[in-house]
PDB file of C-alpha atoms in Angstrom:
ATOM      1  CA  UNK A   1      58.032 177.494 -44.386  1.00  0.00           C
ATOM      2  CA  UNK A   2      61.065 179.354 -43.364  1.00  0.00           C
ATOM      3  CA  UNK A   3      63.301 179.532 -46.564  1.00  0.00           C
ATOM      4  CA  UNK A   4      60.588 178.853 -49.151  1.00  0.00           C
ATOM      5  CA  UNK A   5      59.415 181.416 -51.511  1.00  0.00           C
ATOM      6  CA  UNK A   6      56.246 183.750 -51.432  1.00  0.00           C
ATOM      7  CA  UNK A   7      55.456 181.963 -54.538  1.00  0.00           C
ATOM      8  CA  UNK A   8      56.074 178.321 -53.594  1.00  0.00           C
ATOM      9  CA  UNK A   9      54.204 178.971 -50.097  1.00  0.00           C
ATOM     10  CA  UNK A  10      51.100 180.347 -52.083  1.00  0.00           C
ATOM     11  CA  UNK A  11      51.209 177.191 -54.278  1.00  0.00           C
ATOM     12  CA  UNK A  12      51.132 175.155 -51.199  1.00  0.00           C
ATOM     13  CA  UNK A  13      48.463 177.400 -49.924  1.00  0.00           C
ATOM     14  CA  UNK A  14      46.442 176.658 -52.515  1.00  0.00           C
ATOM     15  CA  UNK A  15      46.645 173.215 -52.881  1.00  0.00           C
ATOM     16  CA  UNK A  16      45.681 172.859 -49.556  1.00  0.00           C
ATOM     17  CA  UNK A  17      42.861 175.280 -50.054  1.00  0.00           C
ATOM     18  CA  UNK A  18      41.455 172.952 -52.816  1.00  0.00           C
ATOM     19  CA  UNK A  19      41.911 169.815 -50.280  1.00  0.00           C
ATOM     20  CA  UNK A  20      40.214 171.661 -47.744  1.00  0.00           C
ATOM     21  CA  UNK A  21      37.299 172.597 -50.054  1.00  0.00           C
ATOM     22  CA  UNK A  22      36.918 169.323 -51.082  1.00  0.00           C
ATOM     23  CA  UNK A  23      36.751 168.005 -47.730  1.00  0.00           C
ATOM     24  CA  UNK A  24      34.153 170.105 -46.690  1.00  0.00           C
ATOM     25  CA  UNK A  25      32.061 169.350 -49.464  1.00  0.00           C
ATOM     26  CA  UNK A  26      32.649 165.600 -48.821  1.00  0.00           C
ATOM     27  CA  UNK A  27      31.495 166.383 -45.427  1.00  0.00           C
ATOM     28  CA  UNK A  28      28.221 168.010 -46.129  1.00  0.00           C
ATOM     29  CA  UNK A  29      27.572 165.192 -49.038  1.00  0.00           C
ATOM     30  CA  UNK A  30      27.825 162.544 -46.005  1.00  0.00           C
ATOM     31  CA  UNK A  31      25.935 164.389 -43.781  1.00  0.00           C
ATOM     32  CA  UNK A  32      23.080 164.940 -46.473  1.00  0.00           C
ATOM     33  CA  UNK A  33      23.064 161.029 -47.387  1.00  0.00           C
ATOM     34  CA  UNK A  34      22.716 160.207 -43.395  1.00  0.00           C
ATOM     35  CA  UNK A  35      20.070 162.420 -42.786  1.00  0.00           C
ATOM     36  CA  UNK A  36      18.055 161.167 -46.364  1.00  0.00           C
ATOM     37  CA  UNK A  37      18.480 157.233 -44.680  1.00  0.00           C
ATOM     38  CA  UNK A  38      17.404 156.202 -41.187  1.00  0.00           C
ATOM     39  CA  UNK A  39      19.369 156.471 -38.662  1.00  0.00           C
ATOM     40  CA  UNK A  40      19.779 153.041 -38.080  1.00  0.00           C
ATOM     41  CA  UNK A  41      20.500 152.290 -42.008  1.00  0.00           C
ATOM     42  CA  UNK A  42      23.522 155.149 -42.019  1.00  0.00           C
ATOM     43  CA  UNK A  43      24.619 155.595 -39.181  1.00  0.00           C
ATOM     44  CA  UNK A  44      28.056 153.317 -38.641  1.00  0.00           C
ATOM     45  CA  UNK A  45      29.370 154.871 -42.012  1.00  0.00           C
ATOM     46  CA  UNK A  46      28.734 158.408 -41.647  1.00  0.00           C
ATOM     47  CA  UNK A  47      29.901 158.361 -37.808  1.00  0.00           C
ATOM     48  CA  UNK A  48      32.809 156.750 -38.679  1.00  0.00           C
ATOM     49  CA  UNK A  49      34.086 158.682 -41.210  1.00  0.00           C
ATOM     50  CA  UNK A  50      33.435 162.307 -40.459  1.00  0.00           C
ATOM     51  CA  UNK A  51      35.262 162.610 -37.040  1.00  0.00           C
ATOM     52  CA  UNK A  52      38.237 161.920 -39.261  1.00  0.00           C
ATOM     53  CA  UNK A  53      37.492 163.940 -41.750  1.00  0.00           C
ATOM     54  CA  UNK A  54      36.204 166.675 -39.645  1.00  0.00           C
ATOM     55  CA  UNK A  55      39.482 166.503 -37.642  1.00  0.00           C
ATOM     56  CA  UNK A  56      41.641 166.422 -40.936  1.00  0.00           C
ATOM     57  CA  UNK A  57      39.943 169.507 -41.749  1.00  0.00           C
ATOM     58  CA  UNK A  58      40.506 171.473 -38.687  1.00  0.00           C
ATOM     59  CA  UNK A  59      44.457 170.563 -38.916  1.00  0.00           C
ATOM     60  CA  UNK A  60      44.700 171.603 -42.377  1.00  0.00           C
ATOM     61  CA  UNK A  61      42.630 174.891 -41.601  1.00  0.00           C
ATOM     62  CA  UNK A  62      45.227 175.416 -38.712  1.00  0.00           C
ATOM     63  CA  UNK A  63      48.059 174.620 -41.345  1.00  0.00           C
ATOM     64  CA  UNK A  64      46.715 177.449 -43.828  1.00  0.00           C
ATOM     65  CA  UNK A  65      46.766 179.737 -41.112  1.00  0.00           C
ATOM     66  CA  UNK A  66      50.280 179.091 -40.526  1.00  0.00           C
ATOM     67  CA  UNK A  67      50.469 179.462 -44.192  1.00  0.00           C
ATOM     68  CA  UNK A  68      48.628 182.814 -44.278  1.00  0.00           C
ATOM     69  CA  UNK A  69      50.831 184.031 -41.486  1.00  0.00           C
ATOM     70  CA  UNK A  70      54.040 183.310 -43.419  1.00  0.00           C
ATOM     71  CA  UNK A  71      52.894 184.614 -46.411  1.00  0.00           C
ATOM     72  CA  UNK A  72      51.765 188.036 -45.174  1.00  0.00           C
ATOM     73  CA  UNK A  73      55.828 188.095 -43.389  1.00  0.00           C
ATOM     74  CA  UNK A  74      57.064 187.405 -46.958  1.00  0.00           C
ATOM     75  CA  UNK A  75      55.171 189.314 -48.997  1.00  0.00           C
ATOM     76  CA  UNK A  76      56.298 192.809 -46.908  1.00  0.00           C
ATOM     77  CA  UNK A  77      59.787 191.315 -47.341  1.00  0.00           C
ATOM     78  CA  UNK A  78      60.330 189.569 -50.598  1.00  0.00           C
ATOM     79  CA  UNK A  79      58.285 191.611 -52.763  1.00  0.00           C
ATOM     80  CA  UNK A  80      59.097 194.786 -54.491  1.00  0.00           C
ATOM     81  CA  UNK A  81      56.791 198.227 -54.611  1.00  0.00           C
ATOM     82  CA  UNK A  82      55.358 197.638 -58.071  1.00  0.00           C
ATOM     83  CA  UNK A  83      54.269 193.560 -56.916  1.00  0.00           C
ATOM     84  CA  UNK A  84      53.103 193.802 -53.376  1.00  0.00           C
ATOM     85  CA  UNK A  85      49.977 195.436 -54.211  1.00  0.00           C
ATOM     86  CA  UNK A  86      48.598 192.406 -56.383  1.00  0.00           C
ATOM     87  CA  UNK A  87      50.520 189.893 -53.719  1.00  0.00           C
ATOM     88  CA  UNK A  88      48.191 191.622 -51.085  1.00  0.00           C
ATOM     89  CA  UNK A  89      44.537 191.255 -52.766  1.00  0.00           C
ATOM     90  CA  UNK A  90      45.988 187.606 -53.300  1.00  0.00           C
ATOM     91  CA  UNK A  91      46.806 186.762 -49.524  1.00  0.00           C
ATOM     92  CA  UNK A  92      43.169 188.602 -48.878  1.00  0.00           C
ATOM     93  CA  UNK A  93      41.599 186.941 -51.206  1.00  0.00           C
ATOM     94  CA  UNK A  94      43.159 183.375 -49.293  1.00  0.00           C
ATOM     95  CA  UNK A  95      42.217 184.693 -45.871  1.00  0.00           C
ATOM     96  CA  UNK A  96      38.509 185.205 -46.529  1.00  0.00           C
ATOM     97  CA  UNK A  97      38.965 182.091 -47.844  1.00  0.00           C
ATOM     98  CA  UNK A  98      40.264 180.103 -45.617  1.00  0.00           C
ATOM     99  CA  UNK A  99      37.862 181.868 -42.959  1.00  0.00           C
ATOM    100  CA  UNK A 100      34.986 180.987 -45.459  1.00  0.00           C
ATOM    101  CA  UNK A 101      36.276 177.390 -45.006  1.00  0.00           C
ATOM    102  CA  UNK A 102      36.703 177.955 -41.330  1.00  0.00           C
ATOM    103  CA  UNK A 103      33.020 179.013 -40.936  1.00  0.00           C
ATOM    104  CA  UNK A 104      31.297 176.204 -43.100  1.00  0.00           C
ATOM    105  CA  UNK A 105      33.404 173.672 -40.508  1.00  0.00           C
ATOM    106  CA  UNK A 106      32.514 175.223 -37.690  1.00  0.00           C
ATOM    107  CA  UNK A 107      28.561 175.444 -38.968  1.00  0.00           C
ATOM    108  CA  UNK A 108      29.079 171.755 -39.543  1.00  0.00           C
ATOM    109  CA  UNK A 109      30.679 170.846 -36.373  1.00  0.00           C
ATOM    110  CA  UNK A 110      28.025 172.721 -34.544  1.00  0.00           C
ATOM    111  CA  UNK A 111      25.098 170.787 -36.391  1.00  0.00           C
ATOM    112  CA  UNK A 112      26.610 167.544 -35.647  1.00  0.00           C
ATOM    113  CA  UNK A 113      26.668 168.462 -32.439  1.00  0.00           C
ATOM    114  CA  UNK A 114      23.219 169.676 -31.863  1.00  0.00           C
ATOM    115  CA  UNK A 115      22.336 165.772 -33.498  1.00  0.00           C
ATOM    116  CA  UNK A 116      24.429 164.131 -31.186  1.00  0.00           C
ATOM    117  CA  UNK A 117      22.538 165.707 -28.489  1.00  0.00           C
ATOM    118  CA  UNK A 118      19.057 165.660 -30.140  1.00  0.00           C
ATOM    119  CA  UNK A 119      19.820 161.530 -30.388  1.00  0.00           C
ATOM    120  CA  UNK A 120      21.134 161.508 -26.604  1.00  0.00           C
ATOM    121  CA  UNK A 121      18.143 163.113 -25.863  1.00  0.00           C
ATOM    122  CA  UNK A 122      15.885 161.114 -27.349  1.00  0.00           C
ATOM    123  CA  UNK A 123      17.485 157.947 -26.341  1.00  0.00           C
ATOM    124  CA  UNK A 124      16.960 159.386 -23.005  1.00  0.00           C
ATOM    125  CA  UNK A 125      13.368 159.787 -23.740  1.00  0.00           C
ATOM    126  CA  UNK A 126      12.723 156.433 -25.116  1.00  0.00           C
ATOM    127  CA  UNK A 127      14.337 154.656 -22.131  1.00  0.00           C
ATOM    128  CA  UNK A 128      12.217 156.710 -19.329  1.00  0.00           C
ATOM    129  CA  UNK A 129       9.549 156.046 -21.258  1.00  0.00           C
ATOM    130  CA  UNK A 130      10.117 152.259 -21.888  1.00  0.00           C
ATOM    131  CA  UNK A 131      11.240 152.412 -18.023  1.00  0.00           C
ATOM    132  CA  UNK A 132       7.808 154.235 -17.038  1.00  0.00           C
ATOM    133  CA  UNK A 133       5.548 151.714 -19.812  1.00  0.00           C
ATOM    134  CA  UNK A 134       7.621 148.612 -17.717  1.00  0.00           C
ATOM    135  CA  UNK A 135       6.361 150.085 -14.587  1.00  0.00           C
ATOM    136  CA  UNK A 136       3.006 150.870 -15.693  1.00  0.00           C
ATOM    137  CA  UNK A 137       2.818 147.156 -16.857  1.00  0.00           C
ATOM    138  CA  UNK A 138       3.771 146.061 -13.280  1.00  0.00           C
ATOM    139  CA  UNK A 139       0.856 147.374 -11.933  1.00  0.00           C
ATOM    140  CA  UNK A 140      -1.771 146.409 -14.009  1.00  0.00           C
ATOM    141  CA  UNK A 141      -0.235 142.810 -13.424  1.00  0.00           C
ATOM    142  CA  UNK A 142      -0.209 143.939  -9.556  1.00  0.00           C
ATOM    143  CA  UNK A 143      -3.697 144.745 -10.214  1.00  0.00           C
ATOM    144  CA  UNK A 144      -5.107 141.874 -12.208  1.00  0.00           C
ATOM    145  CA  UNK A 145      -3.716 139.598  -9.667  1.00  0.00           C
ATOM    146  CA  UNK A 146      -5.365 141.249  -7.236  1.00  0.00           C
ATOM    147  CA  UNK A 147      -8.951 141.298  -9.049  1.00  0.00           C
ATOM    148  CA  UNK A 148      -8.033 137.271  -9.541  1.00  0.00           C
ATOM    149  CA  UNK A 149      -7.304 136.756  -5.903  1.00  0.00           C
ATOM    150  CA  UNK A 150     -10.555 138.874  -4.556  1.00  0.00           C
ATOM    151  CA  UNK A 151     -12.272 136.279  -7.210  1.00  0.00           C
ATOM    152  CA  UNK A 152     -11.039 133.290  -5.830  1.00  0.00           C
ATOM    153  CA  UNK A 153     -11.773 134.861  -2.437  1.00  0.00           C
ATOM    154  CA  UNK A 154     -15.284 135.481  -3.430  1.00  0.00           C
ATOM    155  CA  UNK A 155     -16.002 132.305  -4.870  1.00  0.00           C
ATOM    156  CA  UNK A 156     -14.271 130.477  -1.779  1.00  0.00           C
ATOM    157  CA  UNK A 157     -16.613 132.465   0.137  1.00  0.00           C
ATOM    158  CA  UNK A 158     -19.813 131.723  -1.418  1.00  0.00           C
ATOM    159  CA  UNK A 159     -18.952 127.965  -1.751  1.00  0.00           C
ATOM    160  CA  UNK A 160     -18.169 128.477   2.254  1.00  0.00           C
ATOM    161  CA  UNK A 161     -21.444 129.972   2.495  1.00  0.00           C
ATOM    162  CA  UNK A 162     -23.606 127.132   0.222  1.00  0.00           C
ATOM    163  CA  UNK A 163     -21.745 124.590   2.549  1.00  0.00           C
ATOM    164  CA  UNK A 164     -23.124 126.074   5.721  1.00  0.00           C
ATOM    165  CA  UNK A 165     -26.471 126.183   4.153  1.00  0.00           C
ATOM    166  CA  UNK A 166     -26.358 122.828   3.511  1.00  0.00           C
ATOM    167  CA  UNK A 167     -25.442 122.064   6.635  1.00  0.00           C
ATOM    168  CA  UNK A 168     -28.053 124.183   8.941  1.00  0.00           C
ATOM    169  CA  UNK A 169     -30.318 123.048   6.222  1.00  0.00           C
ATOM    170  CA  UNK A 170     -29.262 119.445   7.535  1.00  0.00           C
ATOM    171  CA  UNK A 171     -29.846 119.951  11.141  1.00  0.00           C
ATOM    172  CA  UNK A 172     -33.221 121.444  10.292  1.00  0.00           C
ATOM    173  CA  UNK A 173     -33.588 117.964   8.785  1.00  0.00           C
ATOM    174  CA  UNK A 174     -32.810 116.048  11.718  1.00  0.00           C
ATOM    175  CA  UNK A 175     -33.960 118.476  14.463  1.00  0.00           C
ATOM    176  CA  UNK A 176     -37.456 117.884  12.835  1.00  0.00           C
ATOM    177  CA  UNK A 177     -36.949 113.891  12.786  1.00  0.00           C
ATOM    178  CA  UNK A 178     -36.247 113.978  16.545  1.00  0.00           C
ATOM    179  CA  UNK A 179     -39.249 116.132  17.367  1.00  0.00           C
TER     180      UNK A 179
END
């Protein structure tokens, strides 16, 4: 800003205040729809567009600080006695706001965060559990094909035993015809 006027940099200031604002609101309103819808439903457009947004935002908060930095050097310069008090409740008033502005990003920054890592986590959950469920399944398969091979066994065994029955049952037969 080096050249411009207190007045033209305040201008600017706010302008970019009002963008900033506006931003943030269109922030939250995307964040409320995705969180109304499934996460399935909204996800693509909401994750799309607020890293953009979000990272717009930051720059132009870093701009305003600029801003509120060359303002508060003109203002002690440029001014005279009888304006400076009325130019210094404005540049307050513009950096509470901008670290008004700075705090609703970072509270929104910090809850996308915490449902990034509440869906990594959960993701996480749902594939140890799928995993453990795909495990689980592989023994009861281990298992029934076990209980179908002991049945097999069994009846094998009994139709070995009915055989040999029939045939001692035989030589009792004959053993009798030869006496």
């Amino acid at each position: 800003m080096a050249g411009g006027s207190l007045s033209d940099v305040y201008q600017q200031t706010r302008h970019l205040l009002l963008g900033v604002r506006d931003g943030l609101e269109r922030l939250e309103r995307l964040e409320s729809h995705s969180s109304i819808l499934s996460p399935r439903v909204s996800g693509r457009s909401h994750d799309d567009a607020a890293p953009d947004l979000a990272y717009t935002l930051k720059r132009d908060l870093s701009q305003l600080q600029t801003y509120s930095v060359d303002m508060d050097r003109l203002w002690r310069s440029q001014m005279p006695k009888s304006q400076r008090d009325l130019w210094k409740r404005k540049l307050e008033q513009v950096a509470e706001e901008v670290d008004s502005l700075k705090l609703a990003l970072d509270k929104y920054l910090s809850r996308r965060h915490r449902r990034q890592m509440e869906a990594k986590e959960r993701a996480e959950l749902l594939q140890r559990v799928n995993g453990d469920s795909a495990r689980v399944l592989q023994i009861f398969d281990e298992e029934a094909q076990a209980m179908q091979s002991a049945r097999n066994s069994s009846s094998m065994l009994d139709e070995a035993y009915s055989t040999g029955v029939a045939v001692l049952s035989k030589y009792a037969e004959q053993r009798d015809r030869l006496k």
